[in-house]
PDB file of C-alpha atoms and ligand atoms in Angstrom:
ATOM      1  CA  UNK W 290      19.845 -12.028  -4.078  1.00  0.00           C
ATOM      2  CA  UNK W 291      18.450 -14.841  -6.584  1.00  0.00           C
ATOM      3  CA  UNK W 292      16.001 -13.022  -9.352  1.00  0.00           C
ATOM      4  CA  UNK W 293      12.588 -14.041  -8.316  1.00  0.00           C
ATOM      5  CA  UNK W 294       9.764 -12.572 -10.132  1.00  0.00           C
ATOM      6  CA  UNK W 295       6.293 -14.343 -10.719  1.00  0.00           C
ATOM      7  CA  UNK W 296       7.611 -16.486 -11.990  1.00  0.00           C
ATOM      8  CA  UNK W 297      11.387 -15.901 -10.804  1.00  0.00           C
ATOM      9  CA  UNK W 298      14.675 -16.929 -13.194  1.00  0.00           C
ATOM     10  CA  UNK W 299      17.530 -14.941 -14.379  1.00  0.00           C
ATOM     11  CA  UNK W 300      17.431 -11.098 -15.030  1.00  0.00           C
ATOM     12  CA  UNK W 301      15.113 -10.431 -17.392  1.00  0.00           C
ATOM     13  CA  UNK W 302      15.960  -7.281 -20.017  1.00  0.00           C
ATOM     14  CA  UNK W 303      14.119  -4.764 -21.154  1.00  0.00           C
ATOM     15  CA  UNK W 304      12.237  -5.419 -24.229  1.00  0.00           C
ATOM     16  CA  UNK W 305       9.298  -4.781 -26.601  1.00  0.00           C
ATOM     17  CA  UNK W 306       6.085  -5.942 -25.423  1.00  0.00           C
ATOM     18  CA  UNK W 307       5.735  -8.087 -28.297  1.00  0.00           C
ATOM     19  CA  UNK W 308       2.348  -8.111 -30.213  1.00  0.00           C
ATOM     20  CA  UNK W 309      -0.749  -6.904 -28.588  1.00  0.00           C
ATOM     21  CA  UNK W 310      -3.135  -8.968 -27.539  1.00  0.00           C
ATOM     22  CA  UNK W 311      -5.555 -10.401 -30.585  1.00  0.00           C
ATOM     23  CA  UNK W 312      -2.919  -9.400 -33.394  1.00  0.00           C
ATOM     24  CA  UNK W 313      -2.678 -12.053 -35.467  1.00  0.00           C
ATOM     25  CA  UNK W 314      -5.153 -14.706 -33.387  1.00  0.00           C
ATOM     26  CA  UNK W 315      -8.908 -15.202 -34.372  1.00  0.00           C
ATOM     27  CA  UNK W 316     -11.221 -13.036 -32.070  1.00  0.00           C
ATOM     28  CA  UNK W 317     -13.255 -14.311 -29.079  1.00  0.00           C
ATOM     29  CA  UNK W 318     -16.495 -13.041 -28.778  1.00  0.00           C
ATOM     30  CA  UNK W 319     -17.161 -11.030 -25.651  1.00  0.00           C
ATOM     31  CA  UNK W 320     -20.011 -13.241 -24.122  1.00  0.00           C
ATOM     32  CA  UNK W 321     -17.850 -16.790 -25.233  1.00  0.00           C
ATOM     33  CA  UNK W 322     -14.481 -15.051 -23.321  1.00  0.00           C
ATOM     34  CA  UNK W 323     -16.650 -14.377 -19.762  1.00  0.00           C
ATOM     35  CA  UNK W 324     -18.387 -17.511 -19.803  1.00  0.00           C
ATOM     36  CA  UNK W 325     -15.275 -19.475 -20.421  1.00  0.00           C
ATOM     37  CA  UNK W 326     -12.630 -17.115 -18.505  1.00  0.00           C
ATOM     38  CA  UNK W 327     -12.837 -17.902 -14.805  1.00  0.00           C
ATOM     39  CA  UNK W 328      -9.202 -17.690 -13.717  1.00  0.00           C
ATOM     40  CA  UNK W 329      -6.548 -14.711 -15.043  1.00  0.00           C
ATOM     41  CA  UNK W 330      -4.339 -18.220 -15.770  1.00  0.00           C
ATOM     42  CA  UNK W 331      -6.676 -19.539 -18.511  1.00  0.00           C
ATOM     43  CA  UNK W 332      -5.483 -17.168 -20.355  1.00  0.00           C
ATOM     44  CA  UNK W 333      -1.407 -18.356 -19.961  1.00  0.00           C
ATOM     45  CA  UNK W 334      -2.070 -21.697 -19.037  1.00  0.00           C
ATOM     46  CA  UNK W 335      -0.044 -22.791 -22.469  1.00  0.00           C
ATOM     47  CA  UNK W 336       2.098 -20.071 -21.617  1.00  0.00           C
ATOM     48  CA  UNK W 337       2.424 -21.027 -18.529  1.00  0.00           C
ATOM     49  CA  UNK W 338       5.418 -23.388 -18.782  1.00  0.00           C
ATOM     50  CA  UNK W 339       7.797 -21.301 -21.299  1.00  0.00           C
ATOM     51  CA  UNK W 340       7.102 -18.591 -18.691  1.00  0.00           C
ATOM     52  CA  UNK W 341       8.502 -20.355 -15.888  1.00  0.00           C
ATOM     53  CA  UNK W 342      10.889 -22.447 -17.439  1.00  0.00           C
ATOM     54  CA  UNK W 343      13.762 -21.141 -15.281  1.00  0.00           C
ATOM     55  CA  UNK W 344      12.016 -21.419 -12.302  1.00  0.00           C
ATOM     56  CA  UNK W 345      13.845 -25.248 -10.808  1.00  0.00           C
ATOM     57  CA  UNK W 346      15.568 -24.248  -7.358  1.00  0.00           C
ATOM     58  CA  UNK W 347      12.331 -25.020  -5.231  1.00  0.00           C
ATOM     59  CA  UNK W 348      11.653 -29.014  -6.648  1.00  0.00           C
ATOM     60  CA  UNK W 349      13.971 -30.382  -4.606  1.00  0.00           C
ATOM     61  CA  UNK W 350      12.781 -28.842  -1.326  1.00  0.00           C
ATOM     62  CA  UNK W 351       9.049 -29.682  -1.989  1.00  0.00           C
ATOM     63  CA  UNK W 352       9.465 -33.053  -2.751  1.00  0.00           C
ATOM     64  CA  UNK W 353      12.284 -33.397   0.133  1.00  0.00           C
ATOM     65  CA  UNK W 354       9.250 -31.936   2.204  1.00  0.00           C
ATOM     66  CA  UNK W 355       6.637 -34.347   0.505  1.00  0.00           C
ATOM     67  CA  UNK W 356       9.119 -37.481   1.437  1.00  0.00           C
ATOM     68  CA  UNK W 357       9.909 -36.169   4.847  1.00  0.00           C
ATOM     69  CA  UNK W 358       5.663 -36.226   5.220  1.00  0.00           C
ATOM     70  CA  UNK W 359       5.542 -40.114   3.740  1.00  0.00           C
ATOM     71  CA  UNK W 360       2.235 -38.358   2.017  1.00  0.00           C
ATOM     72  CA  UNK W 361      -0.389 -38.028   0.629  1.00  0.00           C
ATOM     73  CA  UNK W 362       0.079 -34.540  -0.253  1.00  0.00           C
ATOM     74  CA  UNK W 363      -2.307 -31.500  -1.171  1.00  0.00           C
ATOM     75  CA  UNK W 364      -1.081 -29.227  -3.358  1.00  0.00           C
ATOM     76  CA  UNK W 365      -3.014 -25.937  -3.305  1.00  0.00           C
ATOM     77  CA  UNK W 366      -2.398 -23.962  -6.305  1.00  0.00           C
ATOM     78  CA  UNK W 367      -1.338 -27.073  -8.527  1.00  0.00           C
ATOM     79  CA  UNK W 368      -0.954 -25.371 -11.652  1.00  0.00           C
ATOM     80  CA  UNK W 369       0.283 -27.214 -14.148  1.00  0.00           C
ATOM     81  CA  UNK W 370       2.148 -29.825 -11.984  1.00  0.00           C
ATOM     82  CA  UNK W 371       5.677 -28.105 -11.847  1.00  0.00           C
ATOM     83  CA  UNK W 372       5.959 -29.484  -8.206  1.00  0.00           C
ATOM     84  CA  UNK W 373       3.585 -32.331  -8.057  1.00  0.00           C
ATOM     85  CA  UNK W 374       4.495 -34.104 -10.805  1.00  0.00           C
ATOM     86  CA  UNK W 375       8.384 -34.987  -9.522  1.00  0.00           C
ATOM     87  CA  UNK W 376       6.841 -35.480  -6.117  1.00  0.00           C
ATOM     88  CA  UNK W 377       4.000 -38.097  -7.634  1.00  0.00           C
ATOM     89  CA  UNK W 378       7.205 -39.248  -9.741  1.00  0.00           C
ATOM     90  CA  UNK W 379       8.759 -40.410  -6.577  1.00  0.00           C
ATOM     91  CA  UNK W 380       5.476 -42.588  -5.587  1.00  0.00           C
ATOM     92  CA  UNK W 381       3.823 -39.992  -3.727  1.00  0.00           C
ATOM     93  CA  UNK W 382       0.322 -39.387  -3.882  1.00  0.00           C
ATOM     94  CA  UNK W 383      -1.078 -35.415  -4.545  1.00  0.00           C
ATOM     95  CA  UNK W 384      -3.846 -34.151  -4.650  1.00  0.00           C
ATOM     96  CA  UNK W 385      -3.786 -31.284  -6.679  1.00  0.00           C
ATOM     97  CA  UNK W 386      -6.530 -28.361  -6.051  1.00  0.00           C
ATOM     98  CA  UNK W 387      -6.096 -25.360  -8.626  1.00  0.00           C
ATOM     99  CA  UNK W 388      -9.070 -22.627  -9.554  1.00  0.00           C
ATOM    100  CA  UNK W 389      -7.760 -22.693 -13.342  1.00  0.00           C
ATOM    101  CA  UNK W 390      -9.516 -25.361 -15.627  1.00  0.00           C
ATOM    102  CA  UNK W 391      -7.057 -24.453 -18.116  1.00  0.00           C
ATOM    103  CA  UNK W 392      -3.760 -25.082 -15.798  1.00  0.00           C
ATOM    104  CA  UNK W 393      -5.203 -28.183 -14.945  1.00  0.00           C
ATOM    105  CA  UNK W 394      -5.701 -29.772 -18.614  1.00  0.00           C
ATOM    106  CA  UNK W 395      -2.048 -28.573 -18.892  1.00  0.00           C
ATOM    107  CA  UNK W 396      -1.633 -30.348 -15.730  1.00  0.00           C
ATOM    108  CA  UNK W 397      -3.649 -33.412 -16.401  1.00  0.00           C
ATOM    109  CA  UNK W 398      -1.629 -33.617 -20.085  1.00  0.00           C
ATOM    110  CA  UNK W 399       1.834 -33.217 -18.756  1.00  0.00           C
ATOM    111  CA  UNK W 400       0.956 -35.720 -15.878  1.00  0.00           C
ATOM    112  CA  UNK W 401      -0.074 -38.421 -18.407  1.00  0.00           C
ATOM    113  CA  UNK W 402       3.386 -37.778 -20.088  1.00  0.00           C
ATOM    114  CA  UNK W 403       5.372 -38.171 -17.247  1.00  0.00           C
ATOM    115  CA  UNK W 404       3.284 -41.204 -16.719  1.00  0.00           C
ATOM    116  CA  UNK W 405       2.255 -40.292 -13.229  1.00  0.00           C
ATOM    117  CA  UNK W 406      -1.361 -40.406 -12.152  1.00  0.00           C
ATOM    118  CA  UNK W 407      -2.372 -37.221  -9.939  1.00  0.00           C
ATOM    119  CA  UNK W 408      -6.066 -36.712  -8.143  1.00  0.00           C
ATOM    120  CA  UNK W 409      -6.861 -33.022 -10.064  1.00  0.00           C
ATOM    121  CA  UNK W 410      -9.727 -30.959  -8.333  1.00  0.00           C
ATOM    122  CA  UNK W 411     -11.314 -27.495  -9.344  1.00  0.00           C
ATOM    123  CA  UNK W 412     -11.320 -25.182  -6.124  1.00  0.00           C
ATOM    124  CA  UNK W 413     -10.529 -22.626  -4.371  1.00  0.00           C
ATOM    125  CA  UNK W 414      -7.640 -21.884  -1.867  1.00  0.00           C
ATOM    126  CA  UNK W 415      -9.715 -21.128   0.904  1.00  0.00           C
ATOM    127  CA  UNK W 416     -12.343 -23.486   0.136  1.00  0.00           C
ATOM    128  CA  UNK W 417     -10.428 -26.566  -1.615  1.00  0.00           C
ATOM    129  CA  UNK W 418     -12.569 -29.577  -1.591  1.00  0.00           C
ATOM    130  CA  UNK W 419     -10.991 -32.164  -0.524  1.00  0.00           C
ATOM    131  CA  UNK W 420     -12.421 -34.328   2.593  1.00  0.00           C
ATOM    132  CA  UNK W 421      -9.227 -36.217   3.254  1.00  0.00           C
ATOM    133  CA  UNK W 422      -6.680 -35.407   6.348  1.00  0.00           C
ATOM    134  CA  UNK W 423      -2.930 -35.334   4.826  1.00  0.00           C
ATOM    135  CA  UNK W 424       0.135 -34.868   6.766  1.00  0.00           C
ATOM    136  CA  UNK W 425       1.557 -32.506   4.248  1.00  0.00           C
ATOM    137  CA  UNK W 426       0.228 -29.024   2.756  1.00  0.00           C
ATOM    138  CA  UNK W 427       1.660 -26.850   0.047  1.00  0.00           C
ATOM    139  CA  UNK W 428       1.615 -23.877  -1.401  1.00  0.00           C
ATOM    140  CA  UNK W 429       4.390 -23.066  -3.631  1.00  0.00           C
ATOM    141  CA  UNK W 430       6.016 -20.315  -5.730  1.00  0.00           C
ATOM    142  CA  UNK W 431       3.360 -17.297  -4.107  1.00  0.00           C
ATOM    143  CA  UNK W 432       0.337 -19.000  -4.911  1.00  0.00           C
ATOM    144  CA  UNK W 433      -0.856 -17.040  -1.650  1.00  0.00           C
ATOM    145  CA  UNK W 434      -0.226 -13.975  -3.135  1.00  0.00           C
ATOM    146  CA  UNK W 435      -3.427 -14.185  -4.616  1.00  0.00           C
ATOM    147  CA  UNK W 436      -5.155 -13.929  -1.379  1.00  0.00           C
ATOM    148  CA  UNK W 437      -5.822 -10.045  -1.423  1.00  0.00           C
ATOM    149  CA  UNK W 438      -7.195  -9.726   2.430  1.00  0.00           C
ATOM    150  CA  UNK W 439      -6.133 -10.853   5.860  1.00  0.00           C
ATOM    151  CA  UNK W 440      -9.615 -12.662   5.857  1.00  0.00           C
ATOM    152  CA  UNK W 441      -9.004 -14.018   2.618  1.00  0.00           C
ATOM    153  CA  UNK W 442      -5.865 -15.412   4.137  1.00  0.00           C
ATOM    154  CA  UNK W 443      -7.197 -16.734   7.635  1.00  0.00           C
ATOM    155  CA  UNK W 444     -10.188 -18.751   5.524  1.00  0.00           C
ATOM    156  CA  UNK W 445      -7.560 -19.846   3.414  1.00  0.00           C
ATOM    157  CA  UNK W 446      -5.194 -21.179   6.542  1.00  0.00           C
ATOM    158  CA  UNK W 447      -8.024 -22.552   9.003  1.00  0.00           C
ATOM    159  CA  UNK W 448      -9.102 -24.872   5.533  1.00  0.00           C
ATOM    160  CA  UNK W 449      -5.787 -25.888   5.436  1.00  0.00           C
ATOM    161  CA  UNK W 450      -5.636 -26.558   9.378  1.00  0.00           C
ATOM    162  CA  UNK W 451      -9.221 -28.546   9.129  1.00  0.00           C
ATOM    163  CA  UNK W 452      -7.189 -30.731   6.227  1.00  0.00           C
ATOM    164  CA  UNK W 453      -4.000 -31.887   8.050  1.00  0.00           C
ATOM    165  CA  UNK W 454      -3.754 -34.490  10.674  1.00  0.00           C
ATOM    166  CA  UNK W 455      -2.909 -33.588  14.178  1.00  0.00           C
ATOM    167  CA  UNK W 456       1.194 -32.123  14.128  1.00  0.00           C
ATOM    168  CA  UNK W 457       0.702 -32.024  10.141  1.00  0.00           C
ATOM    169  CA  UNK W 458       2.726 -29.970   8.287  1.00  0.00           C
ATOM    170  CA  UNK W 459       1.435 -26.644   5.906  1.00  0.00           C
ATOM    171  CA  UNK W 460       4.600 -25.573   3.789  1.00  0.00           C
ATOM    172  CA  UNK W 461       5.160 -22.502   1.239  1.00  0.00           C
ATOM    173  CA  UNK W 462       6.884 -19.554  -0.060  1.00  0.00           C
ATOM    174  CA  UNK W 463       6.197 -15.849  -0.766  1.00  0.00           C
ATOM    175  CA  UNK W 464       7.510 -13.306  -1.771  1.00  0.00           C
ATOM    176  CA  UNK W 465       7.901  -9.172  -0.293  1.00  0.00           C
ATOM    177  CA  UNK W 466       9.369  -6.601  -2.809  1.00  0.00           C
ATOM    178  CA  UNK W 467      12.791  -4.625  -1.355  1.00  0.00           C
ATOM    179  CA  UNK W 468      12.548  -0.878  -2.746  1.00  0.00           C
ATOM    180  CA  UNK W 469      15.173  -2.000  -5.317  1.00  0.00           C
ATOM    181  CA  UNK W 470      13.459  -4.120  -7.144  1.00  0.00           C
ATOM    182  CA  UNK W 471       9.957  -2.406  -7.069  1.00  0.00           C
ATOM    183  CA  UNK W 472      12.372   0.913  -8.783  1.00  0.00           C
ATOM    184  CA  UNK W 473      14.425  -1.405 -11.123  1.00  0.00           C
ATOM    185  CA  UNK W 474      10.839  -3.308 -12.469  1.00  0.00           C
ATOM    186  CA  UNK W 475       8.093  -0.756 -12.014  1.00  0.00           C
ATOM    187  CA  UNK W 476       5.889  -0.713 -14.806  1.00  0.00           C
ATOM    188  CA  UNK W 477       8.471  -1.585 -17.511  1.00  0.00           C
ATOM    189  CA  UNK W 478       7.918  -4.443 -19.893  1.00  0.00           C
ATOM    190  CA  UNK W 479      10.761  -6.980 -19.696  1.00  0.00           C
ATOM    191  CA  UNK W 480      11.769  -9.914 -21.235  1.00  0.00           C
ATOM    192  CA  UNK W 481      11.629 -12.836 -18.816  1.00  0.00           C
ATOM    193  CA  UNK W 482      12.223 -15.702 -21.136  1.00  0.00           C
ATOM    194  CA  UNK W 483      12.576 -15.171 -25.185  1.00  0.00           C
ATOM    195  CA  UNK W 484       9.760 -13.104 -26.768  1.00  0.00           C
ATOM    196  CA  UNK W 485       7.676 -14.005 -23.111  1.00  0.00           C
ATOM    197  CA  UNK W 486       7.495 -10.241 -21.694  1.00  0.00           C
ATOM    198  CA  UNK W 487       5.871  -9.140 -18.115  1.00  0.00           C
ATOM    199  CA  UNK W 488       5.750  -6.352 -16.864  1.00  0.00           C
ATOM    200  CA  UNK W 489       4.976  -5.291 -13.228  1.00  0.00           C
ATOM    201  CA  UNK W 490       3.007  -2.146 -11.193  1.00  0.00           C
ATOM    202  CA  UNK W 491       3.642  -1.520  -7.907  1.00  0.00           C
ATOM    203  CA  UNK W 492       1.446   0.215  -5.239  1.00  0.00           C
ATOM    204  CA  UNK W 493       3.533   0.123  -2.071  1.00  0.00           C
ATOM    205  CA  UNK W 494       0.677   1.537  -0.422  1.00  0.00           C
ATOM    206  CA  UNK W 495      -1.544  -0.450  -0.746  1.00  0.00           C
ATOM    207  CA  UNK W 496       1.096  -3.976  -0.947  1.00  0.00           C
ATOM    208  CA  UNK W 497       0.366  -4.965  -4.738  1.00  0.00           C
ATOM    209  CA  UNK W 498       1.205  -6.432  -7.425  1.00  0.00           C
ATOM    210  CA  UNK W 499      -0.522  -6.027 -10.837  1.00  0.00           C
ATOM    211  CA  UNK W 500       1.347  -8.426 -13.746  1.00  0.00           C
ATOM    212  CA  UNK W 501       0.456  -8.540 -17.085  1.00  0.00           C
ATOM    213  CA  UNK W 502       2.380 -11.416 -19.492  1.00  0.00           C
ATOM    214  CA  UNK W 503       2.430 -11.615 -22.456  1.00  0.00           C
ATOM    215  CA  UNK W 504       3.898 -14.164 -25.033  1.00  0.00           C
ATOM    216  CA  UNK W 505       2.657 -15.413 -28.649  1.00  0.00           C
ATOM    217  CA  UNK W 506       0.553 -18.602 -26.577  1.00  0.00           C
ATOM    218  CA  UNK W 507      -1.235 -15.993 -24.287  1.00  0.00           C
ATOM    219  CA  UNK W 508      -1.560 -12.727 -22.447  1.00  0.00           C
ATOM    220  CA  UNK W 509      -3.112 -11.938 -19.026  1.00  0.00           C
ATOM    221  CA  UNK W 510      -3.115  -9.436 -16.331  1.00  0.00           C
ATOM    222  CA  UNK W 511      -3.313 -10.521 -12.357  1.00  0.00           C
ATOM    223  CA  UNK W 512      -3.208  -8.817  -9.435  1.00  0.00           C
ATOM    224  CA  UNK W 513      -1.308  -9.864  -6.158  1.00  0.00           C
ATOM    225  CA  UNK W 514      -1.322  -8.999  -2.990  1.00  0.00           C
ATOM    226  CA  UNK W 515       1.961  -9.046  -0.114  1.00  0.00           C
ATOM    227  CA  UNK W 516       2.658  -8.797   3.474  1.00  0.00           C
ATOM    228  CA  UNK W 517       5.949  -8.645   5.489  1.00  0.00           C
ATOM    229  CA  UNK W 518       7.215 -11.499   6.996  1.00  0.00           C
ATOM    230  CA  UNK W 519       5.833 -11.102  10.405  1.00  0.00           C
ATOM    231  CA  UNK W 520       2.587 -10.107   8.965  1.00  0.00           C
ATOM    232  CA  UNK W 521       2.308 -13.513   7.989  1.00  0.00           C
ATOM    233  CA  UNK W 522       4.227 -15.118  11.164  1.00  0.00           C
ATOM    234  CA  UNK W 523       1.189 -13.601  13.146  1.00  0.00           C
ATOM    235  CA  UNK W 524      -1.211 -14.267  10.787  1.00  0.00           C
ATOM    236  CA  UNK W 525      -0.194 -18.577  11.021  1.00  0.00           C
ATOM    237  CA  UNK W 526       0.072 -18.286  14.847  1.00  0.00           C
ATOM    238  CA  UNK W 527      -3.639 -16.651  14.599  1.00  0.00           C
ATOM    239  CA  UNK W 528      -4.939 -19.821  12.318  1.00  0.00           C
ATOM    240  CA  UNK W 529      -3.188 -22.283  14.681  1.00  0.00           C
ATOM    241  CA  UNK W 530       0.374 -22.729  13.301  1.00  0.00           C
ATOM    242  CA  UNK W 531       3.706 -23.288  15.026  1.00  0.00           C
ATOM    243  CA  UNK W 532       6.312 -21.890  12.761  1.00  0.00           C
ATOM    244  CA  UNK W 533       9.416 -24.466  12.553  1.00  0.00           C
ATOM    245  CA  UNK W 534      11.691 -22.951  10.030  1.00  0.00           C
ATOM    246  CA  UNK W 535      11.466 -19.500   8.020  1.00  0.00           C
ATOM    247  CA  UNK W 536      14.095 -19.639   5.456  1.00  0.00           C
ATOM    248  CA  UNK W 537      15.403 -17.242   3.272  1.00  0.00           C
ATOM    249  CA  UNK W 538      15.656 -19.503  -0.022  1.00  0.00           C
ATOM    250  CA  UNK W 539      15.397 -23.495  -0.795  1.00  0.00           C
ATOM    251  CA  UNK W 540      18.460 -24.191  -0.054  1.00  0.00           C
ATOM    252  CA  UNK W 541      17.339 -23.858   3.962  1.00  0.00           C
ATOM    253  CA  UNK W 542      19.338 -20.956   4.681  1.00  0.00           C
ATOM    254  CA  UNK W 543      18.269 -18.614   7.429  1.00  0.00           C
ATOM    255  CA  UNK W 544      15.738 -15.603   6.655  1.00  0.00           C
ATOM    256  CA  UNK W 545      18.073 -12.524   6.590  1.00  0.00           C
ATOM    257  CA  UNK W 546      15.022 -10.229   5.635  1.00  0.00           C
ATOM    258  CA  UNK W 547      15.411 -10.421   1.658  1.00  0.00           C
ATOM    259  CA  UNK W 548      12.547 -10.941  -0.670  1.00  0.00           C
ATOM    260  CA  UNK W 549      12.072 -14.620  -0.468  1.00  0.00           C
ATOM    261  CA  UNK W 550      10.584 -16.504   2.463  1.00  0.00           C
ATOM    262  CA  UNK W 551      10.226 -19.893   2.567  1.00  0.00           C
ATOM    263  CA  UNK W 552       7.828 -21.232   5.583  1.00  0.00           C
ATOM    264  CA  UNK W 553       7.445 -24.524   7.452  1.00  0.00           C
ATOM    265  CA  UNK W 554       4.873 -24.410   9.561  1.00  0.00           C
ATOM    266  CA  UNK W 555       3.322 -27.347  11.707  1.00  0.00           C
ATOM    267  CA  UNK W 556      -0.653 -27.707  13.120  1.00  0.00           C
ATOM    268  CA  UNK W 557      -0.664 -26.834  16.445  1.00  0.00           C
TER     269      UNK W 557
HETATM  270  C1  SAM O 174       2.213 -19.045  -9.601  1.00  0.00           C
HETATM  271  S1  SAM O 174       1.146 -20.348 -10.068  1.00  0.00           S
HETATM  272  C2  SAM O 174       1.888 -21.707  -9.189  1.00  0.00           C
HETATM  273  C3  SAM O 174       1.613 -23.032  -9.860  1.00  0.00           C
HETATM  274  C4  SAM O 174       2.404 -24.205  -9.292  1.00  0.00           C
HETATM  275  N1  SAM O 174       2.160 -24.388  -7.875  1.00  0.00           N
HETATM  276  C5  SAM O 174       3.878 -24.007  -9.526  1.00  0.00           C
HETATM  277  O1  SAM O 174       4.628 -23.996  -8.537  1.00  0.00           O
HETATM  278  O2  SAM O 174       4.313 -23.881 -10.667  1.00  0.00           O
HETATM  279  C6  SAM O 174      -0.304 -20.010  -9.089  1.00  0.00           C
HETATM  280  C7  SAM O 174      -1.436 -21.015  -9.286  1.00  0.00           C
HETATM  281  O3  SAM O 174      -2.443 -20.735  -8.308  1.00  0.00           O
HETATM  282  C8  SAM O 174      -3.713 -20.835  -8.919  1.00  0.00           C
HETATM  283  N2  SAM O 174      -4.649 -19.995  -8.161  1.00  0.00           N
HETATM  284  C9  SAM O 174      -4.663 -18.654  -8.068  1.00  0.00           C
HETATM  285  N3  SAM O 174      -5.658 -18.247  -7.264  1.00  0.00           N
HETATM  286  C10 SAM O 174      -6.281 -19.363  -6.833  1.00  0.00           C
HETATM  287  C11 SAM O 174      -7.384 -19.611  -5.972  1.00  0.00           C
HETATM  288  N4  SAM O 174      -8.047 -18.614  -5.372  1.00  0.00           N
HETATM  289  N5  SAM O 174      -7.758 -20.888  -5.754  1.00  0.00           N
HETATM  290  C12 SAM O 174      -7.106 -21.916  -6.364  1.00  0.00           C
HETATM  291  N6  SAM O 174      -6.043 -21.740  -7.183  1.00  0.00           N
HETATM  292  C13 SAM O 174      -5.642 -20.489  -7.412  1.00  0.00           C
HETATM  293  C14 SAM O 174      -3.500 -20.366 -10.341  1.00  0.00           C
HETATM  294  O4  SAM O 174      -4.516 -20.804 -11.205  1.00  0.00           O
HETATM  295  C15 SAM O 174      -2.118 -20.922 -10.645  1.00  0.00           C
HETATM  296  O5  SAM O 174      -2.206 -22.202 -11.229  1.00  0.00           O
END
């Protein structure tokens, strides 16, 4: 099984949490840090791209997806443009809705590098605001992890249906912890890339996730939540999905009940 954590790469070793938070960095005022803080990635979003340097194996099927959907595309849960910038590279247009102002001036930066123009919106997953109809949806590497309730996640997939045109497509990939790796990780600090350190408690109980990272450009804490794979099967064919394909990694191959699961999904 590929190492996927959030983010996902190679193995990551044990290691020293590095420094703690405001060692060595100019203190932010209480009142300054909740007025400006609105999204746990603010916090990363320089950090954000070191972090999840490794993580390449899912470009190829998103913007295979995106060309197989002639576009435009919405991204939900742009980020800093990982996916939509190769996809806008290819002369697609994406929209690109992310809660984060600070992922999206990473976003808007990198974008102007690349010399690619994307349409960048503040929003919310289950309330992204966006009035167009596109044929093609995504959500990729567990953005909908941060959807904590089955509500959350029905708002969240009936704005998504509302947004596609009739037989449009709503692609993504999550994630669902095997025993293993919840014993191997469990509130350990590791080193996912050089002197970039997460580290991850479980509650199988109650399905979550909470991931603190921390690395010289940032430090945050976030909490996920996760289902089992025909948790969310029902939950799609609830909002009005068809389920096409449910693959077990981006290569296409079948979904042989590991962690990964990769959905294509269609508007019913
Ligand atoms: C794991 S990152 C994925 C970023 C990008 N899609 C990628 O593949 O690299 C998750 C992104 O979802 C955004 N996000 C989390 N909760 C959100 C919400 N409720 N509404 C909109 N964006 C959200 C975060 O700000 C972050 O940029």
């Amino acid at each position: 099984m590929e190492e996927r954590s959030l983010p996902r790469a190679s193995a990551p070793v044990p290691g020293e949490p590095g420094p703690a938070k405001d060692e060595g960095r100019a203190r932010v005022g209480h009142v300054e840090t909740i007025a400006s803080v609105s999204s746990p990635y603010d916090a990363i979003a320089e950090l954000y791209d070191p972090w999840s340097v490794s993580v390449v194996e899912d470009v190829a099927f998103y913007l295979e997806e995106a060309r197989r959907s002639g576009g435009p595309v919405l991204e939900l849960g742009v980020g800093t443009g990982r996916i939509a910038i190769p996809i806008a590279a290819d002369g697609i247009r994406v929209i690109g809705v992310d809660s984060s102002r600070g992922m999206l001036d990473v976003c808007a930066r990198r974008a102007a590098l690349a010399g690619v123009t994307l349409d960048l919106r503040v929003g919310d997953l289950r309330e992204p605001p966006v009035d167009e109809h596109v044929p093609l949806v995504i959500c990729p590497f567990r953005s909908l992890l941060h959807l904590h309730t089955d509500e959350e996640r029905l708002r969240c997939f009936a704005a998504i249906r509302e947004r596609l045109v009739p037989e449009g497509h709503f692609v993504f990939d999550v994630f669902t912890p095997g025993a293993e790796d919840i014993a191997r990780t469990h509130d350990r600090w590791l080193e996912r890339e050089p002197r970039i350190f997460e580290r991850a408690v479980w509650d199988e109980q109650e399905r979550t996730l909470t991931l603190t990272v921390r690395g010289d450009a940032g430090e945050t804490t976030m909490a996920l939540a996760w289902l089992p794979v025909d948790e969310w099967r029902a939950l799609l064919e609830r909002a009005g999905f068809e389920v096409e394909e449910c693959y077990g990694w981006f290569d296409r191959s079948a979904f042989k009940g590991g962690e990964d699961s990769v959905w294509v999904t269609r508007r019913r």
